Tab-separated table of C-alpha atoms in Angstrom:
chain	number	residue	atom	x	y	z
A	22	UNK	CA	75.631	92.904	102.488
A	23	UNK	CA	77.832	90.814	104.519
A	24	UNK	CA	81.792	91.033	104.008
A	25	UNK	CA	83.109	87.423	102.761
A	26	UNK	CA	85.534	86.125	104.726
A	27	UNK	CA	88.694	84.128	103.135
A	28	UNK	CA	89.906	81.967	105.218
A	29	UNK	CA	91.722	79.778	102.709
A	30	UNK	CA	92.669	82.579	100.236
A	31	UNK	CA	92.818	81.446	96.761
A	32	UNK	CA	94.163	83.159	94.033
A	33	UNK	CA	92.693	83.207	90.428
A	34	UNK	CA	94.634	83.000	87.564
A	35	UNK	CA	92.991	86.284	85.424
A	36	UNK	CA	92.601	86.243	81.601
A	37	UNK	CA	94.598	87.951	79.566
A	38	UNK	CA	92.344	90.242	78.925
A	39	UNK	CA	91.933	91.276	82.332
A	40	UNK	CA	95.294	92.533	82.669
A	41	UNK	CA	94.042	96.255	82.998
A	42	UNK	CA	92.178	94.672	85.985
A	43	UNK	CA	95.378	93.479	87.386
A	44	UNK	CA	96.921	96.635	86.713
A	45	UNK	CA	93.933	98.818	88.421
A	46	UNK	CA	93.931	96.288	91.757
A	47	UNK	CA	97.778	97.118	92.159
A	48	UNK	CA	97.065	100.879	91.533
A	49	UNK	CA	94.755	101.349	93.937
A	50	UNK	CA	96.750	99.194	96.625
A	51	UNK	CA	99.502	101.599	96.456
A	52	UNK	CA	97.274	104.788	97.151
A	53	UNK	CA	95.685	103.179	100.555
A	54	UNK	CA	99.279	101.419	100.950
A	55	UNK	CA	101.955	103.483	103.437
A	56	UNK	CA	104.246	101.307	101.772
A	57	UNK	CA	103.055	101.501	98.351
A	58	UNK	CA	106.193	103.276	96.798
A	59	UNK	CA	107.924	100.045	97.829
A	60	UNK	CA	106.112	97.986	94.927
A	61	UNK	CA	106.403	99.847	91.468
A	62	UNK	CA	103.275	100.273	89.239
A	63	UNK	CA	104.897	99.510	85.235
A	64	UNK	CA	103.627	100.470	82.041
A	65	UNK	CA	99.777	98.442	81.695
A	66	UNK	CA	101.467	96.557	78.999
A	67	UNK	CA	103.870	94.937	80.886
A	68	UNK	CA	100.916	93.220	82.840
A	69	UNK	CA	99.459	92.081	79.270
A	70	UNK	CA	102.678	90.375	79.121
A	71	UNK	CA	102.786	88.545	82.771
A	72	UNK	CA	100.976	85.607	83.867
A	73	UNK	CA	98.631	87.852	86.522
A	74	UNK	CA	97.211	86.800	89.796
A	75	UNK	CA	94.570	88.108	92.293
A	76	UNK	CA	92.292	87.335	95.889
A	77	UNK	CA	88.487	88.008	94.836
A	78	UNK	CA	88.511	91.655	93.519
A	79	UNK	CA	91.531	92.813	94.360
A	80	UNK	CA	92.091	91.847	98.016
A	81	UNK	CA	95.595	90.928	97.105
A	82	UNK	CA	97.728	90.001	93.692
A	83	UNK	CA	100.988	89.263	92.107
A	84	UNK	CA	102.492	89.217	88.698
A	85	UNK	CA	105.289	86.881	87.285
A	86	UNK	CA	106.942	88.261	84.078
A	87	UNK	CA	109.814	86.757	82.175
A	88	UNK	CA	110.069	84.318	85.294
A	89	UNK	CA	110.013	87.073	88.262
A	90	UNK	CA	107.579	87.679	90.534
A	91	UNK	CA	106.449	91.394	90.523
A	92	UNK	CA	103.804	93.927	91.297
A	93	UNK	CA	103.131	91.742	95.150
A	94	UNK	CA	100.323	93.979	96.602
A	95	UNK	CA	97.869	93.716	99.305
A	96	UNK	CA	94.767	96.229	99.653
A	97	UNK	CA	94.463	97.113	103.279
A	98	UNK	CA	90.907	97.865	103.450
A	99	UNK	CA	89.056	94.911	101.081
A	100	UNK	CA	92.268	92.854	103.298
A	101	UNK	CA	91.054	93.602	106.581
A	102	UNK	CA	87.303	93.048	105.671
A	103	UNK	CA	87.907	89.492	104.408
A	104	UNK	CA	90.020	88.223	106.895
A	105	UNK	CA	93.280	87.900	104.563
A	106	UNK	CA	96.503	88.244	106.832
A	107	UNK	CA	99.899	86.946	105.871
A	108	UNK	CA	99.449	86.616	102.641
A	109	UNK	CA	102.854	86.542	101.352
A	110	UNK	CA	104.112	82.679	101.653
A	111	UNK	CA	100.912	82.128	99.824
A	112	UNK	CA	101.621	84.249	97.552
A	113	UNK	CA	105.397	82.541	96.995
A	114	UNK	CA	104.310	79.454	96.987
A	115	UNK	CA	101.559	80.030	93.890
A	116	UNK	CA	104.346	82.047	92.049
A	117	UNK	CA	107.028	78.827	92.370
A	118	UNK	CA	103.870	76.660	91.467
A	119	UNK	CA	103.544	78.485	88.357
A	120	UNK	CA	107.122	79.176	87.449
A	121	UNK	CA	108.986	81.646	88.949
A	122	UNK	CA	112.399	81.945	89.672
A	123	UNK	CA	113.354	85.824	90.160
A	124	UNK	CA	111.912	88.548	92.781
A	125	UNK	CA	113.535	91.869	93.972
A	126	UNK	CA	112.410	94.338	96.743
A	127	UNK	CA	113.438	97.146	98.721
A	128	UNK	CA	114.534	97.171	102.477
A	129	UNK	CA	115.811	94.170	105.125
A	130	UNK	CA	112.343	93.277	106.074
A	131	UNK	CA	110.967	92.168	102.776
A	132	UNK	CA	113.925	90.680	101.936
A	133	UNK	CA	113.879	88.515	105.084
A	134	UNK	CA	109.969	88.340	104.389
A	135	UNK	CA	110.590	86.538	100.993
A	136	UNK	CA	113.920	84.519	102.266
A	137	UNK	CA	111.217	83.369	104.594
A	138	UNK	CA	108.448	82.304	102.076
A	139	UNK	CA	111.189	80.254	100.239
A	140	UNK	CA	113.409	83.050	97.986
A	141	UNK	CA	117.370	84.086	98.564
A	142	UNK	CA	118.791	87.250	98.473
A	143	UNK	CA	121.763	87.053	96.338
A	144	UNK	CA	122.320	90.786	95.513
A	145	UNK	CA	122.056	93.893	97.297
A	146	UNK	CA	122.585	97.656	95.754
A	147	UNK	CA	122.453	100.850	97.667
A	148	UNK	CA	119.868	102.886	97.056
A	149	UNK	CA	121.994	106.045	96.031
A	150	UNK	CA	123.229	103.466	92.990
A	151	UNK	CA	119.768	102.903	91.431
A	152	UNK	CA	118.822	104.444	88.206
A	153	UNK	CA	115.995	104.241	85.870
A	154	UNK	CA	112.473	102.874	87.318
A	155	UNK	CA	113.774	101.930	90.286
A	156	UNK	CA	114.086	105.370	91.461
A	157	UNK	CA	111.576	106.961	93.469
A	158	UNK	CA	111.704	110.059	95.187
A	159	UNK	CA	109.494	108.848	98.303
A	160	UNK	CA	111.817	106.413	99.377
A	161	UNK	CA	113.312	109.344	101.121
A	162	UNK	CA	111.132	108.934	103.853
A	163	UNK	CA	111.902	105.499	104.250
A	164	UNK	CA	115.647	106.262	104.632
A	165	UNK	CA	116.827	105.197	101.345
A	166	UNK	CA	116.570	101.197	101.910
A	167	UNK	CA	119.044	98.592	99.783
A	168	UNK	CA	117.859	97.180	96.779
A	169	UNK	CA	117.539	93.185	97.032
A	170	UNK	CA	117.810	91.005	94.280
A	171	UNK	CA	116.590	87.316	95.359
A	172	UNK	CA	116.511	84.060	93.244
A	173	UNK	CA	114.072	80.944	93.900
A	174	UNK	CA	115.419	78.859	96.925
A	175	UNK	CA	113.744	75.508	96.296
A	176	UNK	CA	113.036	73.269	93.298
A	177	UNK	CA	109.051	72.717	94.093
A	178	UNK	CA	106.439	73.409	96.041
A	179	UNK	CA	107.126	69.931	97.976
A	180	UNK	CA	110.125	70.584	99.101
A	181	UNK	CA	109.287	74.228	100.042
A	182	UNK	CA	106.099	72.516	102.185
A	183	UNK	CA	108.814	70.640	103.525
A	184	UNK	CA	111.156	73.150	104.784
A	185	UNK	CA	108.524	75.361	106.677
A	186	UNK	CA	107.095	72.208	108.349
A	187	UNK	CA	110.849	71.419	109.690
A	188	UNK	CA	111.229	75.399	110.590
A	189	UNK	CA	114.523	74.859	108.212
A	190	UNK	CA	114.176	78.221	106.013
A	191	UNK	CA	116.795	80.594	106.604
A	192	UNK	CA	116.241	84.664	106.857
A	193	UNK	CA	118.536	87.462	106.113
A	194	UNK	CA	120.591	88.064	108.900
A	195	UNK	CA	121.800	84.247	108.452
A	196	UNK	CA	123.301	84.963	104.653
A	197	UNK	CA	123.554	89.020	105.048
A	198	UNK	CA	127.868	88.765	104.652
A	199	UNK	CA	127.352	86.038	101.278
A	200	UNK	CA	125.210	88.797	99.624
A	201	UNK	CA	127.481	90.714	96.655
A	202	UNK	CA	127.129	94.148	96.444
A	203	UNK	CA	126.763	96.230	93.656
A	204	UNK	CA	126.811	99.305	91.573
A	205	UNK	CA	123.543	98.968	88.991
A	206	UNK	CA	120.526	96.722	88.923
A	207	UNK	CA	122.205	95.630	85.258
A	208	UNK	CA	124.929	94.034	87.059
A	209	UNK	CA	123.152	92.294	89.644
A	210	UNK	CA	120.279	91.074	87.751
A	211	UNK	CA	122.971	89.348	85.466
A	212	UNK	CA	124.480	88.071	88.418
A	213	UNK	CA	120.905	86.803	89.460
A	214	UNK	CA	120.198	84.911	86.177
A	215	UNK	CA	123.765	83.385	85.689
A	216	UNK	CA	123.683	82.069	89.319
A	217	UNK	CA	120.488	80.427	89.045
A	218	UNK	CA	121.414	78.992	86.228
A	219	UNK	CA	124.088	77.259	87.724
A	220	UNK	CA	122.225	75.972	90.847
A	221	UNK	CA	119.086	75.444	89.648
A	222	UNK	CA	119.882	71.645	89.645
A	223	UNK	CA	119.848	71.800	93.143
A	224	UNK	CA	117.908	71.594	96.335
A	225	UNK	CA	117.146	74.519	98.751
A	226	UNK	CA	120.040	73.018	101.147
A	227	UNK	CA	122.425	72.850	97.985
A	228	UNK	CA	122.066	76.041	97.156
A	229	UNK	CA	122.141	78.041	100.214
A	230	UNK	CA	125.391	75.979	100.847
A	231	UNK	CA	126.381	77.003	97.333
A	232	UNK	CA	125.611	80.709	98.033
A	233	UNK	CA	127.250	81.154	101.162
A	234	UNK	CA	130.743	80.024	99.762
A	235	UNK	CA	130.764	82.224	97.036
């Protein structure tokens, strides 16, 4: 049987009953993955929980729970047999469209990745300094990359359209000295919710400008 090929990936909104499907499509991601310890796999129940998103049968997928994006995976193999490439910005771009605000990752290249697709990284925490889930042993290998906490740049999809067709999105390097540093995801994650909260009002602009004189 001939592979499908997806040239305008969509992604389906699953049931809420399908969350263990959710769950198994990120699973499996992470074993083909060589990044896969960079995206955690949470308790099944959590996903029960999250609004849950995926590309046919698990090409690619992405959670949002409690407002952050989570659990952003691509499978390598179905990926590469569909067609799907770049899938991130879409992936952004869906998540803002249905509410998102939060997202967090490991390393300088998904952070600028996501600053890219329309997030900003706020908060950065060694890796030596994480505790609890965020810890994973195989992150050795990767050199021990920051933590990145990142908040939602724009206030709709419009105006996030708007900025990539004007090239006007900013990456990492360009904020890197505004980012706070800190000692425990606690700390920055309330740092994360009490800034959005007070520059949520405004426009991607706005709030970089905001950010940057902190």
């Amino acid at each position: 049987m001939k592979n499908i090929v997806y040239k305008r990936p969509r992604f389906r909104k699953l049931k809420p009953n399908e969350f263990m499907t959710f769950w198994e499509s990120l699973r499996d991601a992470r074993k083909i993955n060589n990044h896969g310890p960079f995206v955690l796999l949470r308790d099944p129940e959590v996903y029960q929980e999250s609004q849950n998103f995926l590309i046919g049968n698990g090409i690619a997928g992405f959670a949002i729970h409690e407002g952050e994006m989570i659990s952003v995976h691509k499978n390598n193999k179905k990926a590469e047999a569909t067609g799907v490439r770049h899938i991130l910005p879409k992936m952004v771009r869906c998540a803002f469209k249905y509410g998102a605000r939060f997202n967090d990752c490991y390393g300088d290249f998904l952070a600028n990745y996501y600053m890219k697709s329309g997030f900003i990284a706020v908060a950065r925490i060694k890796y030596d300094d994480l505790d609890g889930e965020f810890v994973n042993d195989e992150m050795i290998r990767f050199d021990k990359p920051n933590f990145y906490v990142l908040i939602r740049g724009v206030k709709n999809v419009a105006e996030l359209d708007r900025l990539k067709r004007k090239n006007a999105i900013v990456g990492l390097n360009e904020i890197k000295d505004s980012i706070k540093n800190f000692k425990s995801v606690d700390e920055a994650f309330e740092y994360q919710a009490e800034l959005y909260n007070k520059i949520k009002i405004y426009g991607y602009k706005k709030r970089l400008e905001i950010i940057k004189n902190l």
